[in-house]
Structure formats: structure tokens, C-alpha cells
CSV table of C-alpha atoms in Angstrom, one decimal:
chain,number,residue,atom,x,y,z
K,17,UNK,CA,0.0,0.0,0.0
K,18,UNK,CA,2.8,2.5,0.8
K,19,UNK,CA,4.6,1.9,-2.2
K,20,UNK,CA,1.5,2.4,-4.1
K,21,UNK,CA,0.5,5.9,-2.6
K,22,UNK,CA,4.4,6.9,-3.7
K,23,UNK,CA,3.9,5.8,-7.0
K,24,UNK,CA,0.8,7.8,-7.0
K,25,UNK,CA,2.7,11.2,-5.7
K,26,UNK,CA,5.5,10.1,-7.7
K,27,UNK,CA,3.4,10.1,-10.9
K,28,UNK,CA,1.3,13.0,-9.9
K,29,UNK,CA,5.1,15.5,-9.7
K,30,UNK,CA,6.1,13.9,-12.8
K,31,UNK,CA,2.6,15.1,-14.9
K,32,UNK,CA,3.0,18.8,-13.4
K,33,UNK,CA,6.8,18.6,-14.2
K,34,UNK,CA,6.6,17.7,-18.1
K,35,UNK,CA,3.5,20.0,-18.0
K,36,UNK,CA,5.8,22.6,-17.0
K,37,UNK,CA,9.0,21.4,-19.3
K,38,UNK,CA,6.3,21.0,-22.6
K,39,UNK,CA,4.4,24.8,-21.9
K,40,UNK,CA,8.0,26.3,-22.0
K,41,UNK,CA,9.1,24.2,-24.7
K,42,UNK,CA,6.3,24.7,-26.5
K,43,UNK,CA,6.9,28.8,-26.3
K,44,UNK,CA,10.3,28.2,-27.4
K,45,UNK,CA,9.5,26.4,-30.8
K,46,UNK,CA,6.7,29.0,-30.5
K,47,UNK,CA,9.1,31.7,-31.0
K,48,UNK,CA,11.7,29.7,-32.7
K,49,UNK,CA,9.2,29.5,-36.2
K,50,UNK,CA,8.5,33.2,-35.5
K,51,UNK,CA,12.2,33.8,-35.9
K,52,UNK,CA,12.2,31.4,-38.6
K,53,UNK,CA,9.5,32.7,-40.4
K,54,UNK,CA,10.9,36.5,-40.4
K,55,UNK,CA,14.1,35.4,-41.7
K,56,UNK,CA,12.4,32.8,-44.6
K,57,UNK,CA,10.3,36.0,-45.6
K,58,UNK,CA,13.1,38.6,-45.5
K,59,UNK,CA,15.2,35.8,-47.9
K,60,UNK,CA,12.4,35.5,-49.9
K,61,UNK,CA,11.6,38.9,-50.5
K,62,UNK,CA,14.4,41.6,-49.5
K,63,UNK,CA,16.5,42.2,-52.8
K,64,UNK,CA,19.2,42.5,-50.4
K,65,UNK,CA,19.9,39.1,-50.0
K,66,UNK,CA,17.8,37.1,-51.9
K,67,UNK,CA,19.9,37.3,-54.8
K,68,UNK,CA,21.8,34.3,-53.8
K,69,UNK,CA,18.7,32.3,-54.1
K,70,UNK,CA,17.7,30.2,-57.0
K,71,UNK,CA,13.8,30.5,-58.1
K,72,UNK,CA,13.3,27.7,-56.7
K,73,UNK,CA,14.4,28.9,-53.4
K,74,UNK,CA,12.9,31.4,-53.4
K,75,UNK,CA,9.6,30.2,-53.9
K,76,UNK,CA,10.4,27.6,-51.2
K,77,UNK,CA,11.0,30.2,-48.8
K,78,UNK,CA,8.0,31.8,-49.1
K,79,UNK,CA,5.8,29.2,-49.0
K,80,UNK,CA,7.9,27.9,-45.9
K,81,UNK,CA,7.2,31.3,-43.9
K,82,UNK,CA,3.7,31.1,-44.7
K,83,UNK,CA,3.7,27.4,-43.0
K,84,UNK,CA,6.1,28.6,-40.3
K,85,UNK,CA,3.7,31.4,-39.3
K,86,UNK,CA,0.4,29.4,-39.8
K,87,UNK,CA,2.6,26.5,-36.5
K,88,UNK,CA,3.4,29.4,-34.4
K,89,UNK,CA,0.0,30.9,-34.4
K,90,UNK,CA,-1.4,27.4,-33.7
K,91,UNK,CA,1.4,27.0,-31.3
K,92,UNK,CA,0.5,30.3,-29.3
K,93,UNK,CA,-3.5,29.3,-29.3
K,94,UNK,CA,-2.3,26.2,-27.7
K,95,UNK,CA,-0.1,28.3,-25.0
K,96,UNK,CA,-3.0,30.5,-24.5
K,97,UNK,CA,-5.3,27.8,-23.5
K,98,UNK,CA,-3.3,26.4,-21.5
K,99,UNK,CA,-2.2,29.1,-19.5
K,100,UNK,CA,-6.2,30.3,-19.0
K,101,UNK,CA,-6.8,26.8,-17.8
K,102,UNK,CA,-6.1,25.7,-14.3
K,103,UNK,CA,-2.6,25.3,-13.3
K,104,UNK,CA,-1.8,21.6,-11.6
K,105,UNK,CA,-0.6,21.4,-8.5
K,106,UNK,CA,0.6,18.0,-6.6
K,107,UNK,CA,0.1,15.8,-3.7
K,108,UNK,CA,2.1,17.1,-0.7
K,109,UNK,CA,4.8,14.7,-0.4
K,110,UNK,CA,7.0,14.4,2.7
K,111,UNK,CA,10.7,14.4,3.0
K,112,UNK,CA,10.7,10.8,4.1
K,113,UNK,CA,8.4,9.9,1.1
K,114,UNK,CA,10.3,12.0,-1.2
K,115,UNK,CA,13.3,9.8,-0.3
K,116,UNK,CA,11.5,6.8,-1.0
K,117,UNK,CA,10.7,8.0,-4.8
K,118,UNK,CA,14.0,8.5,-5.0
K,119,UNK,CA,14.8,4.7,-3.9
K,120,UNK,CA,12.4,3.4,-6.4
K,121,UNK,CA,13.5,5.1,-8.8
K,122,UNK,CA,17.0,4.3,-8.2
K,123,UNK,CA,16.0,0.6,-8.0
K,124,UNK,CA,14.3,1.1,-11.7
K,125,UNK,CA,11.0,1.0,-10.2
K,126,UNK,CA,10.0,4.5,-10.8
K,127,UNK,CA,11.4,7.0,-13.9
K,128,UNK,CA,12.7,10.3,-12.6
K,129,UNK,CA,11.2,13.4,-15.2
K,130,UNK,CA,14.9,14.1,-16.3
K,131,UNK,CA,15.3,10.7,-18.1
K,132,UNK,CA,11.1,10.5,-18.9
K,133,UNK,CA,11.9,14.0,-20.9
K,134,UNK,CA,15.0,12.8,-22.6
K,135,UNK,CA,13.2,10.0,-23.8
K,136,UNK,CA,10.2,11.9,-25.4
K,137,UNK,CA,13.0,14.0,-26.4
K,138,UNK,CA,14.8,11.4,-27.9
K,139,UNK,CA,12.0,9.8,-29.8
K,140,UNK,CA,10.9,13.1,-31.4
K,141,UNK,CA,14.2,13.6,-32.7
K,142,UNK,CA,14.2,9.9,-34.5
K,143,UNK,CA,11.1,10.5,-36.0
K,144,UNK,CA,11.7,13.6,-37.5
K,145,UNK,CA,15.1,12.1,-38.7
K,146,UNK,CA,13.2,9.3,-40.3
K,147,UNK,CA,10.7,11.7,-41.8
K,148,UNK,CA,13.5,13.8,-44.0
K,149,UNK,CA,15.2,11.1,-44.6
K,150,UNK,CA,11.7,9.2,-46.3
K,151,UNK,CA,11.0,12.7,-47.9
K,152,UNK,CA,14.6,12.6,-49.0
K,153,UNK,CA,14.1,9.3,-51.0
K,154,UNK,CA,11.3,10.3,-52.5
K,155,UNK,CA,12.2,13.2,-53.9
């Protein structure tokens, strides 16, 4: 039973944790395809610089910025909501309970948020790897 009220306040730290990590993640890409939209439009547009492009590139930038600007707005809807909604909050967890997440995790009964992130993390990065590389063969 006490092992199973742990695991409960273990998981219950762990969802506001990544909830945390993803909202301020999800600002950063947020701003990140703002960035990247700006700079696709400016190449695609300022005479400036965009002489180095081909056509092709051109065109590809531009259509590009328009997707990059259609994500972030999505993306800033998303933070929006999220930050109108109710924040999570926890179980109180004692010191001596604390230290006993820390022993089942330690024992590979329990995944700390560090190594939970990395995975997601991890995973994300494969798939868009595999992605480009499928779009690669194909075109």
C-alpha cells in the first residue's frame, strides 16, 4: 500500500513537471518559427539578400514562412489555453516519502522526469530524422 500511494505522488510530480518542461518548450518552438518565419520572408523577398537564391528557393521560402507562421500561431493558441486553464498542482509529499521515490527510482521501479523528458525527447528527434530522410528518397 505504501509503495503504491508513492507511486501515485510520484506520478502525480512527474505530470505537473513535463507539463511545466512542454508549456515552456512549446513557447520556445513557438518563438523559434516566429524567428524562422521572419528570416524565410526577408530571404524571400528583401532584394538585399535574396539574390543568392535560386527560383526555386525562393519560392520555397516563401511558401515555408507562410507554413512557419500558420505553426506558431497554432502553437501560441495552444499556450493560450493552457495558461487560461487551471494550473496543476501535486500531492504534498513528505521528505521521508520524497526519499522513498528516490529509492524506487533508483532501483528502476520509478522514472525520474529528467530521463522521462529525454526520452520523449529522444524519440521526437528519430522520428523527425526518419521523416526527412523518407521525404529525401522520395524526392
Amino acid at each position: 500500500p505504501m509503495e503504491a500511494k508513492i507511486f501515485t505522488k510520484a506520478a502525480c510530480q512527474s505530470a505537473v513537471q513535463i507539463d511545466a518542461i512542454a508549456l515552456g518548450q512549446l513557447e520556445a518552438a513557438c518563438k523559434q518559427y516566429t524567428e524562422a518565419a521572419q528570416l524565410l520572408e526577408k530571404q524571400s523577398s528583401d532584394s538585399s539578400v535574396s539574390t543568392a537564391n535560386t527560383a526555386e528557393e525562393t519560392a520555397e521560402f516563401a511558401a515555408l514562412a507562410a507554413k512557419y507562421r500558420e505553426r506558431a500561431t497554432a502553437m501560441e493558441v495552444v499556450i493560450t489555453t493552457l495558461k487560461q486553464s487551471v494550473a496543476p498542482t501535486t500531492p504534498a509529499m513528505s521528505l521521508a516519502e520524497s526519499d522513498a521515490r528516490q529509492i524506487l527510482i533508483l532501483k528502476g521501479k520509478a522514472v525520474d522526469v529528467g530521463t522521462q523528458v529525454k526520452q520523449v525527447a529522444d524519440q521526437a528527434i528519430a522520428d523527425v530524422k526518419t521523416k526527412v530522410a523518407g521525404e529525401g528518397s522520395t524526392a
